[in-house]
């Protein structure tokens, strides 16, 4: 017993094994705190990258709908969309296909307040033009224009659901598409 009392007195009442446990526990807590702060920093930077007028659209979407051609016929289509917003700008791609029809729409947009301007291209027909319109918060009304072609595009987003409606004055008369993430 005297031996134990002398040992404790020499170690200031603390056993060496207990000191390592306390130190390793403190180190573990510091590591956990650092990891939490690091993760919070990443989440904060991601939310900043996802802020702006196009933030509600961010990510990949898929769904289906119909396309109406100039002869009045309609076809079922499957679609994929990807929206990449960065502050007041956004890149988007929309690919839709049926058994007999396909379009690949790409666009670059910039918002200034509720006004939107940019450019678009449709790869399978090798055409491009300008985009203009208004909107915010996931709901937009746009006009896609080029020589001999005009299309009105309405995009309405609510949570993880999105409806895209296009009306045109060419062989492609329009599309109604429902997407979700």
mmCIF file of C-alpha atoms in Angstrom:
data_model
loop_
_atom_site.group_PDB
_atom_site.id
_atom_site.type_symbol
_atom_site.label_atom_id
_atom_site.label_comp_id
_atom_site.label_asym_id
_atom_site.label_seq_id
_atom_site.Cartn_x
_atom_site.Cartn_y
_atom_site.Cartn_z
ATOM 1 C CA UNK A 1 0.000 0.000 0.000
ATOM 2 C CA UNK A 2 2.823 2.378 0.847
ATOM 3 C CA UNK A 3 4.282 1.656 -2.529
ATOM 4 C CA UNK A 4 1.060 2.764 -4.246
ATOM 5 C CA UNK A 5 0.862 5.969 -2.182
ATOM 6 C CA UNK A 6 4.474 6.848 -3.010
ATOM 7 C CA UNK A 7 3.818 6.135 -6.710
ATOM 8 C CA UNK A 8 0.757 8.398 -6.745
ATOM 9 C CA UNK A 9 2.600 11.161 -4.906
ATOM 10 C CA UNK A 10 5.458 11.009 -7.420
ATOM 11 C CA UNK A 11 2.995 11.298 -10.306
ATOM 12 C CA UNK A 12 1.123 14.159 -8.607
ATOM 13 C CA UNK A 13 -1.742 11.801 -7.855
ATOM 14 C CA UNK A 14 -2.133 10.698 -11.451
ATOM 15 C CA UNK A 15 -1.226 7.383 -12.870
ATOM 16 C CA UNK A 16 0.896 7.565 -16.066
ATOM 17 C CA UNK A 17 -1.527 5.376 -17.981
ATOM 18 C CA UNK A 18 -4.351 7.755 -17.074
ATOM 19 C CA UNK A 19 -2.359 10.732 -18.395
ATOM 20 C CA UNK A 20 -1.999 9.101 -21.834
ATOM 21 C CA UNK A 21 -5.700 8.324 -21.856
ATOM 22 C CA UNK A 22 -6.556 11.942 -21.003
ATOM 23 C CA UNK A 23 -4.117 13.236 -23.629
ATOM 24 C CA UNK A 24 -5.359 10.842 -26.310
ATOM 25 C CA UNK A 25 -8.972 11.714 -25.433
ATOM 26 C CA UNK A 26 -8.154 15.413 -25.795
ATOM 27 C CA UNK A 27 -6.397 14.767 -29.112
ATOM 28 C CA UNK A 28 -9.353 12.766 -30.367
ATOM 29 C CA UNK A 29 -11.748 15.576 -29.432
ATOM 30 C CA UNK A 30 -9.534 18.137 -31.173
ATOM 31 C CA UNK A 31 -9.420 15.976 -34.297
ATOM 32 C CA UNK A 32 -13.212 15.597 -34.275
ATOM 33 C CA UNK A 33 -13.654 19.354 -33.793
ATOM 34 C CA UNK A 34 -11.258 20.057 -36.680
ATOM 35 C CA UNK A 35 -13.118 17.596 -38.919
ATOM 36 C CA UNK A 36 -16.457 19.228 -38.076
ATOM 37 C CA UNK A 37 -15.063 22.706 -38.828
ATOM 38 C CA UNK A 38 -13.574 21.456 -42.107
ATOM 39 C CA UNK A 39 -16.875 19.860 -43.139
ATOM 40 C CA UNK A 40 -18.765 23.026 -42.212
ATOM 41 C CA UNK A 41 -16.339 25.056 -44.334
ATOM 42 C CA UNK A 42 -16.926 22.798 -47.327
ATOM 43 C CA UNK A 43 -20.695 22.943 -46.873
ATOM 44 C CA UNK A 44 -20.528 26.732 -46.582
ATOM 45 C CA UNK A 45 -18.442 27.069 -49.759
ATOM 46 C CA UNK A 46 -20.825 24.730 -51.619
ATOM 47 C CA UNK A 47 -23.816 26.772 -50.511
ATOM 48 C CA UNK A 48 -22.075 29.938 -51.726
ATOM 49 C CA UNK A 49 -21.424 28.286 -55.086
ATOM 50 C CA UNK A 50 -25.105 27.312 -55.176
ATOM 51 C CA UNK A 51 -26.407 30.760 -54.273
ATOM 52 C CA UNK A 52 -27.792 33.119 -56.864
ATOM 53 C CA UNK A 53 -30.831 33.345 -59.125
ATOM 54 C CA UNK A 54 -30.359 29.864 -60.650
ATOM 55 C CA UNK A 55 -29.576 27.958 -57.412
ATOM 56 C CA UNK A 56 -32.971 26.147 -57.240
ATOM 57 C CA UNK A 57 -32.142 24.404 -60.526
ATOM 58 C CA UNK A 58 -28.705 23.056 -59.557
ATOM 59 C CA UNK A 59 -28.012 19.429 -60.333
ATOM 60 C CA UNK A 60 -29.203 16.629 -62.568
ATOM 61 C CA UNK A 61 -32.844 16.078 -63.455
ATOM 62 C CA UNK A 62 -34.629 13.413 -65.511
ATOM 63 C CA UNK A 63 -38.129 12.680 -66.677
ATOM 64 C CA UNK A 64 -40.399 12.385 -69.677
ATOM 65 C CA UNK A 65 -42.902 14.260 -71.761
ATOM 66 C CA UNK A 66 -44.140 14.775 -75.294
ATOM 67 C CA UNK A 67 -42.854 16.595 -78.347
ATOM 68 C CA UNK A 68 -45.223 17.984 -81.007
ATOM 69 C CA UNK A 69 -44.021 18.157 -84.622
ATOM 70 C CA UNK A 70 -45.239 20.424 -87.459
ATOM 71 C CA UNK A 71 -47.651 17.803 -88.814
ATOM 72 C CA UNK A 72 -49.412 17.766 -85.441
ATOM 73 C CA UNK A 73 -48.101 14.350 -84.433
ATOM 74 C CA UNK A 74 -46.792 13.844 -80.920
ATOM 75 C CA UNK A 75 -44.190 11.480 -79.570
ATOM 76 C CA UNK A 76 -43.291 10.452 -76.045
ATOM 77 C CA UNK A 77 -39.780 11.548 -75.073
ATOM 78 C CA UNK A 78 -37.359 10.788 -72.259
ATOM 79 C CA UNK A 79 -35.222 13.667 -71.016
ATOM 80 C CA UNK A 80 -32.173 14.447 -68.919
ATOM 81 C CA UNK A 81 -31.172 17.922 -67.807
ATOM 82 C CA UNK A 82 -28.145 19.241 -65.983
ATOM 83 C CA UNK A 83 -27.973 22.732 -64.516
ATOM 84 C CA UNK A 84 -24.668 24.191 -63.315
ATOM 85 C CA UNK A 85 -25.232 27.577 -61.655
ATOM 86 C CA UNK A 86 -22.331 29.708 -60.459
ATOM 87 C CA UNK A 87 -23.475 32.964 -58.888
ATOM 88 C CA UNK A 88 -25.470 34.945 -61.480
ATOM 89 C CA UNK A 89 -24.540 32.596 -64.364
ATOM 90 C CA UNK A 90 -25.612 29.108 -65.358
ATOM 91 C CA UNK A 91 -24.752 26.463 -67.921
ATOM 92 C CA UNK A 92 -27.466 24.003 -68.837
ATOM 93 C CA UNK A 93 -27.868 20.984 -71.049
ATOM 94 C CA UNK A 94 -31.144 19.292 -71.935
ATOM 95 C CA UNK A 95 -31.213 16.086 -73.964
ATOM 96 C CA UNK A 96 -34.514 14.530 -75.000
ATOM 97 C CA UNK A 97 -35.131 11.529 -77.232
ATOM 98 C CA UNK A 98 -37.891 9.283 -78.536
ATOM 99 C CA UNK A 99 -37.630 6.367 -80.950
ATOM 100 C CA UNK A 100 -37.596 8.777 -83.922
ATOM 101 C CA UNK A 101 -36.709 12.202 -82.510
ATOM 102 C CA UNK A 102 -33.850 13.713 -80.508
ATOM 103 C CA UNK A 103 -32.664 17.161 -79.466
ATOM 104 C CA UNK A 104 -29.622 18.357 -77.508
ATOM 105 C CA UNK A 105 -30.102 21.851 -76.153
ATOM 106 C CA UNK A 106 -27.265 23.675 -74.431
ATOM 107 C CA UNK A 107 -27.287 27.197 -73.024
ATOM 108 C CA UNK A 108 -25.273 29.749 -71.085
ATOM 109 C CA UNK A 109 -27.292 32.277 -69.110
ATOM 110 C CA UNK A 110 -26.602 35.334 -67.001
ATOM 111 C CA UNK A 111 -29.075 37.058 -64.692
ATOM 112 C CA UNK A 112 -29.051 40.746 -63.797
ATOM 113 C CA UNK A 113 -31.856 41.178 -61.322
ATOM 114 C CA UNK A 114 -34.824 39.378 -62.882
ATOM 115 C CA UNK A 115 -33.581 39.991 -66.457
ATOM 116 C CA UNK A 116 -31.914 37.007 -68.123
ATOM 117 C CA UNK A 117 -29.783 36.948 -71.267
ATOM 118 C CA UNK A 118 -27.545 34.404 -72.904
ATOM 119 C CA UNK A 119 -26.990 32.062 -75.790
ATOM 120 C CA UNK A 120 -28.224 28.603 -76.780
ATOM 121 C CA UNK A 121 -27.335 25.885 -79.274
ATOM 122 C CA UNK A 122 -29.014 22.728 -80.496
ATOM 123 C CA UNK A 123 -26.295 20.236 -81.444
ATOM 124 C CA UNK A 124 -28.212 17.713 -83.568
ATOM 125 C CA UNK A 125 -29.449 20.462 -85.949
ATOM 126 C CA UNK A 126 -26.350 22.659 -85.659
ATOM 127 C CA UNK A 127 -28.276 25.847 -84.855
ATOM 128 C CA UNK A 128 -27.685 28.492 -82.202
ATOM 129 C CA UNK A 129 -29.039 31.829 -81.128
ATOM 130 C CA UNK A 130 -29.826 34.172 -78.271
ATOM 131 C CA UNK A 131 -31.886 33.740 -75.120
ATOM 132 C CA UNK A 132 -33.661 36.521 -73.262
ATOM 133 C CA UNK A 133 -36.364 36.746 -70.668
ATOM 134 C CA UNK A 134 -37.203 37.161 -67.026
ATOM 135 C CA UNK A 135 -37.426 35.065 -63.912
ATOM 136 C CA UNK A 136 -36.015 34.034 -60.558
ATOM 137 C CA UNK A 137 -36.432 31.427 -57.853
ATOM 138 C CA UNK A 138 -36.726 28.509 -60.258
ATOM 139 C CA UNK A 139 -39.436 30.040 -62.497
ATOM 140 C CA UNK A 140 -38.428 31.547 -65.836
ATOM 141 C CA UNK A 141 -40.028 32.767 -69.076
ATOM 142 C CA UNK A 142 -37.515 32.865 -71.937
ATOM 143 C CA UNK A 143 -37.415 33.502 -75.679
ATOM 144 C CA UNK A 144 -34.937 31.493 -77.760
ATOM 145 C CA UNK A 145 -34.341 33.191 -81.107
ATOM 146 C CA UNK A 146 -32.273 32.765 -84.268
ATOM 147 C CA UNK A 147 -32.863 33.477 -87.958
ATOM 148 C CA UNK A 148 -36.106 31.732 -88.929
ATOM 149 C CA UNK A 149 -36.801 30.268 -85.480
ATOM 150 C CA UNK A 150 -38.379 31.553 -82.270
ATOM 151 C CA UNK A 151 -39.375 29.486 -79.265
ATOM 152 C CA UNK A 152 -40.973 30.461 -75.989
ATOM 153 C CA UNK A 153 -39.660 28.453 -73.051
ATOM 154 C CA UNK A 154 -41.377 28.320 -69.689
ATOM 155 C CA UNK A 155 -39.574 26.669 -66.788
ATOM 156 C CA UNK A 156 -41.398 26.193 -63.483
ATOM 157 C CA UNK A 157 -39.656 24.563 -60.518
ATOM 158 C CA UNK A 158 -41.185 23.540 -57.216
ATOM 159 C CA UNK A 159 -38.893 21.605 -54.878
ATOM 160 C CA UNK A 160 -37.699 18.496 -56.704
ATOM 161 C CA UNK A 161 -40.241 18.806 -59.547
ATOM 162 C CA UNK A 162 -39.897 20.854 -62.702
ATOM 163 C CA UNK A 163 -42.073 21.488 -65.763
ATOM 164 C CA UNK A 164 -40.565 22.712 -69.018
ATOM 165 C CA UNK A 165 -42.855 23.922 -71.807
ATOM 166 C CA UNK A 166 -41.549 24.966 -75.225
ATOM 167 C CA UNK A 167 -43.619 26.494 -78.048
ATOM 168 C CA UNK A 168 -41.968 27.163 -81.413
ATOM 169 C CA UNK A 169 -42.829 28.382 -84.906
ATOM 170 C CA UNK A 170 -40.977 25.717 -86.908
ATOM 171 C CA UNK A 171 -41.077 21.975 -87.669
ATOM 172 C CA UNK A 172 -40.604 21.492 -83.952
ATOM 173 C CA UNK A 173 -43.849 22.926 -82.586
ATOM 174 C CA UNK A 174 -43.288 22.321 -78.919
ATOM 175 C CA UNK A 175 -42.601 20.104 -75.968
ATOM 176 C CA UNK A 176 -44.078 19.462 -72.536
ATOM 177 C CA UNK A 177 -41.602 17.889 -70.157
ATOM 178 C CA UNK A 178 -41.850 16.899 -66.481
ATOM 179 C CA UNK A 179 -38.552 16.421 -64.652
ATOM 180 C CA UNK A 180 -37.534 15.455 -61.117
ATOM 181 C CA UNK A 181 -34.244 15.065 -59.255
#
